Coordinates of N, CA and C in Angstrom, one line a residue:
F1 N -37.6 -52.5 1.3 CA -38.2 -53.6 2.0 C -38.8 -54.6 1.0
S2 N -38.7 -55.8 1.3 CA -39.3 -56.8 0.4 C -39.9 -57.9 1.2
P3 N -40.8 -58.7 0.6 CA -41.4 -59.8 1.4 C -40.3 -60.9 1.6
P4 N -40.5 -61.7 2.7 CA -39.6 -62.8 2.9 C -39.4 -63.7 1.7
T5 N -38.2 -64.2 1.4 CA -38.0 -65.1 0.3 C -37.7 -66.5 0.9
R6 N -38.4 -67.5 0.4 CA -38.1 -68.8 0.8 C -36.9 -69.3 0.0
F7 N -35.7 -69.1 0.6 CA -34.5 -69.3 -0.1 C -34.4 -70.7 -0.7
A8 N -34.7 -71.7 0.1 CA -34.6 -73.1 -0.4 C -35.5 -73.3 -1.6
A9 N -36.7 -72.9 -1.5 CA -37.7 -73.1 -2.6 C -37.3 -72.4 -3.8
K10 N -36.7 -71.2 -3.7 CA -36.4 -70.4 -4.9 C -35.1 -70.8 -5.5
F11 N -34.1 -71.2 -4.7 CA -32.7 -71.4 -5.3 C -32.2 -72.8 -5.2
R12 N -33.0 -73.7 -4.6 CA -32.5 -75.1 -4.4 C -31.9 -75.7 -5.6
D13 N -32.6 -75.7 -6.7 CA -32.1 -76.4 -7.9 C -30.8 -75.8 -8.4
R14 N -30.7 -74.5 -8.4 CA -29.5 -73.8 -8.9 C -28.3 -74.1 -8.0
L15 N -28.5 -74.1 -6.7 CA -27.5 -74.4 -5.7 C -27.0 -75.9 -5.8
Q16 N -27.9 -76.8 -6.0 CA -27.5 -78.2 -6.2 C -26.7 -78.4 -7.5
R17 N -27.0 -77.7 -8.5 CA -26.3 -77.8 -9.8 C -24.9 -77.2 -9.8
S18 N -24.7 -76.2 -8.9 CA -23.5 -75.4 -8.9 C -22.3 -76.3 -8.5
S19 N -21.2 -76.1 -9.2 CA -19.9 -76.8 -8.9 C -19.0 -76.0 -7.9
S20 N -19.4 -74.7 -7.7 CA -18.6 -73.8 -6.9 C -19.3 -73.4 -5.6
I21 N -20.4 -74.0 -5.3 CA -21.1 -73.6 -4.1 C -21.5 -74.9 -3.3
S22 N -21.2 -74.9 -2.0 CA -21.6 -76.1 -1.2 C -22.6 -75.6 -0.1
V23 N -23.6 -76.3 0.1 CA -24.6 -75.9 1.1 C -24.6 -77.0 2.2
L24 N -24.4 -76.6 3.4 CA -24.5 -77.5 4.5 C -25.6 -77.1 5.4
L25 N -26.5 -78.0 5.7 CA -27.6 -77.7 6.6 C -27.3 -78.2 8.0
N26 N -28.0 -77.5 9.0 CA -27.8 -77.9 10.4 C -26.3 -77.8 10.8
T27 N -25.6 -76.7 10.3 CA -24.2 -76.5 10.6 C -24.0 -75.1 11.1
N28 N -23.2 -74.9 12.1 CA -23.0 -73.6 12.7 C -21.6 -73.2 12.6
V29 N -21.4 -71.9 12.2 CA -20.0 -71.3 12.2 C -19.6 -71.1 13.7
V30 N -18.4 -71.6 14.0 CA -17.9 -71.5 15.4 C -16.7 -70.6 15.5
N31 N -16.1 -70.2 14.4 CA -14.9 -69.3 14.4 C -14.6 -68.8 13.0
L32 N -14.1 -67.6 13.0 CA -13.6 -66.9 11.8 C -12.1 -66.6 12.1
S33 N -11.2 -67.0 11.2 CA -9.8 -66.8 11.5 C -9.2 -65.9 10.4
M34 N -8.4 -64.9 10.8 CA -7.8 -64.0 9.9 C -6.4 -64.5 9.5
M35 N -6.0 -64.0 8.3 CA -4.6 -64.3 7.8 C -3.6 -63.7 8.8
R36 N -2.3 -64.1 8.7 CA -1.3 -63.5 9.6 C -1.2 -62.0 9.5
S37 N -1.4 -61.5 8.3 CA -1.3 -60.0 8.0 C -2.5 -59.3 8.7
G38 N -3.5 -60.0 9.1 CA -4.7 -59.4 9.7 C -5.5 -58.6 8.7
Q39 N -5.3 -58.7 7.4 CA -6.0 -57.9 6.4 C -7.2 -58.6 5.9
R40 N -7.3 -59.9 6.0 CA -8.5 -60.6 5.5 C -8.8 -61.9 6.1
L41 N -10.0 -62.3 6.0 CA -10.5 -63.6 6.6 C -9.8 -64.7 5.8
D42 N -9.3 -65.7 6.5 CA -8.6 -66.8 6.0 C -9.4 -68.1 6.0
V43 N -10.0 -68.4 7.2 CA -10.6 -69.7 7.4 C -11.9 -69.5 8.2
V44 N -13.0 -70.2 7.7 CA -14.2 -70.3 8.5 C -14.3 -71.7 9.0
E45 N -14.5 -71.8 10.3 CA -14.7 -73.1 11.0 C -16.1 -73.3 11.4
A46 N -16.6 -74.6 11.2 CA -18.0 -74.9 11.5 C -18.1 -76.3 12.1
V47 N -19.2 -76.5 12.7 CA -19.5 -77.8 13.3 C -21.0 -78.1 13.0
D48 N -21.3 -79.4 12.5 CA -22.6 -79.7 12.2 C -23.3 -80.4 13.4
S49 N -24.6 -80.7 13.2 CA -25.4 -81.3 14.3 C -24.9 -82.6 14.8
E50 N -24.0 -83.3 14.0 CA -23.5 -84.6 14.5 C -22.0 -84.4 15.0
L51 N -21.7 -83.1 15.2 CA -20.4 -82.7 15.8 C -19.2 -83.0 14.8
R52 N -19.5 -83.0 13.5 CA -18.4 -83.1 12.6 C -17.9 -81.7 12.3
S53 N -16.5 -81.5 12.3 CA -15.9 -80.2 12.1 C -15.6 -80.0 10.7
Y54 N -15.6 -78.7 10.3 CA -15.3 -78.3 8.9 C -14.4 -77.1 9.0
R55 N -13.5 -77.0 8.0 CA -12.7 -75.8 7.9 C -12.8 -75.4 6.4
F56 N -13.2 -74.1 6.1 CA -13.4 -73.7 4.8 C -12.4 -72.6 4.5
R57 N -11.7 -72.6 3.3 CA -10.9 -71.6 2.8 C -11.4 -71.1 1.5
A58 N -11.4 -69.8 1.3 CA -12.0 -69.3 0.0 C -11.4 -67.9 -0.2
R59 N -11.4 -67.4 -1.5 CA -11.0 -66.1 -1.8 C -12.0 -65.1 -1.2
C60 N -13.2 -65.5 -1.1 CA -14.3 -64.5 -0.7 C -15.3 -65.3 0.2
F61 N -15.6 -64.7 1.3 CA -16.7 -65.2 2.1 C -17.8 -64.1 2.2
V62 N -19.0 -64.5 2.4 CA -20.1 -63.6 2.6 C -20.7 -64.0 4.0
L63 N -20.7 -63.0 4.9 CA -21.2 -63.2 6.2 C -22.6 -62.6 6.2
A64 N -23.6 -63.4 6.1 CA -25.0 -63.0 5.9 C -25.9 -63.6 6.9
T65 N -25.6 -63.5 8.2 CA -26.4 -64.1 9.2 C -27.4 -63.2 9.9
G66 N -27.4 -61.9 9.5 CA -28.3 -60.9 10.1 C -27.4 -60.0 11.0
G67 N -28.0 -58.8 11.3 CA -27.2 -57.8 12.0 C -26.6 -58.2 13.3
L68 N -27.4 -58.7 14.2 CA -26.9 -59.1 15.5 C -26.0 -60.3 15.4
E69 N -26.3 -61.3 14.7 CA -25.5 -62.5 14.6 C -24.2 -62.2 13.9
N70 N -24.1 -61.3 12.8 CA -22.9 -60.9 12.2 C -22.0 -60.3 13.2
A71 N -22.5 -59.4 14.0 CA -21.7 -58.7 15.1 C -21.2 -59.7 16.1
R72 N -22.0 -60.6 16.5 CA -21.6 -61.6 17.5 C -20.4 -62.5 17.0
L73 N -20.5 -62.9 15.7 CA -19.5 -63.8 15.1 C -18.2 -63.0 15.0
L74 N -18.2 -61.7 14.6 CA -17.0 -60.9 14.4 C -16.4 -60.7 15.8
L75 N -17.1 -60.4 16.8 CA -16.6 -60.1 18.1 C -16.0 -61.4 18.8
A76 N -16.6 -62.5 18.5 CA -16.2 -63.8 19.1 C -15.0 -64.5 18.3
A77 N -14.8 -64.0 17.1 CA -13.8 -64.7 16.3 C -12.4 -64.5 16.7
T78 N -11.5 -65.3 16.2 CA -10.1 -65.3 16.5 C -9.4 -64.1 15.8
G79 N -9.1 -63.1 16.5 CA -8.4 -61.9 15.9 C -7.0 -62.0 16.2
R80 N -6.1 -61.4 15.3 CA -4.7 -61.4 15.5 C -4.3 -60.5 16.7
A81 N -5.2 -59.5 17.0 CA -4.9 -58.6 18.2 C -5.4 -59.2 19.5
G82 N -6.1 -60.4 19.4 CA -6.6 -61.0 20.6 C -7.9 -60.5 21.0
A83 N -8.6 -59.7 20.2 CA -9.8 -59.1 20.7 C -10.9 -59.4 19.7
G84 N -10.8 -60.4 18.8 CA -11.8 -60.7 17.9 C -11.6 -59.8 16.6
I85 N -12.2 -60.2 15.5 CA -12.0 -59.5 14.3 C -12.6 -58.1 14.4
G86 N -13.8 -58.0 15.0 CA -14.5 -56.8 15.1 C -14.3 -56.1 16.4
G87 N -13.4 -56.6 17.2 CA -13.2 -56.0 18.6 C -12.2 -54.9 18.7
C88 N -12.2 -54.3 19.8 CA -11.3 -53.2 20.1 C -10.0 -53.8 20.6
R89 N -8.8 -53.3 20.1 CA -7.5 -53.9 20.5 C -7.2 -53.7 22.0
H90 N -7.8 -52.7 22.7 CA -7.5 -52.4 24.0 C -8.5 -53.0 25.0
G91 N -9.4 -53.8 24.5 CA -10.4 -54.5 25.4 C -11.5 -53.5 25.8
P92 N -12.5 -54.0 26.5 CA -13.7 -53.2 26.8 C -13.4 -52.1 27.8
S93 N -14.1 -51.0 27.6 CA -14.0 -49.9 28.6 C -15.0 -50.1 29.7
L94 N -14.6 -49.9 30.9 CA -15.5 -50.1 32.0 C -15.6 -48.8 32.8

């Protein structure tokens, strides 16, 4: 356990100087898309507060939204099996 870190206060200068990191504020991830092989994440789609859409491609993504939000994004994402990236291929059991 550690005390809360004020991320912007601690890392803002380093992030602004980075040529390999982009920071978007007031932007929400709306979909995660897998490659055709289904083996890895291919595209992250997002929309900002002014309804501008973004599509990001990268070799590596870090999903760090917190335990419940990570699970929600994975289950709601576009999966090749049609059940989300983190979902069951056979659908929910009732």
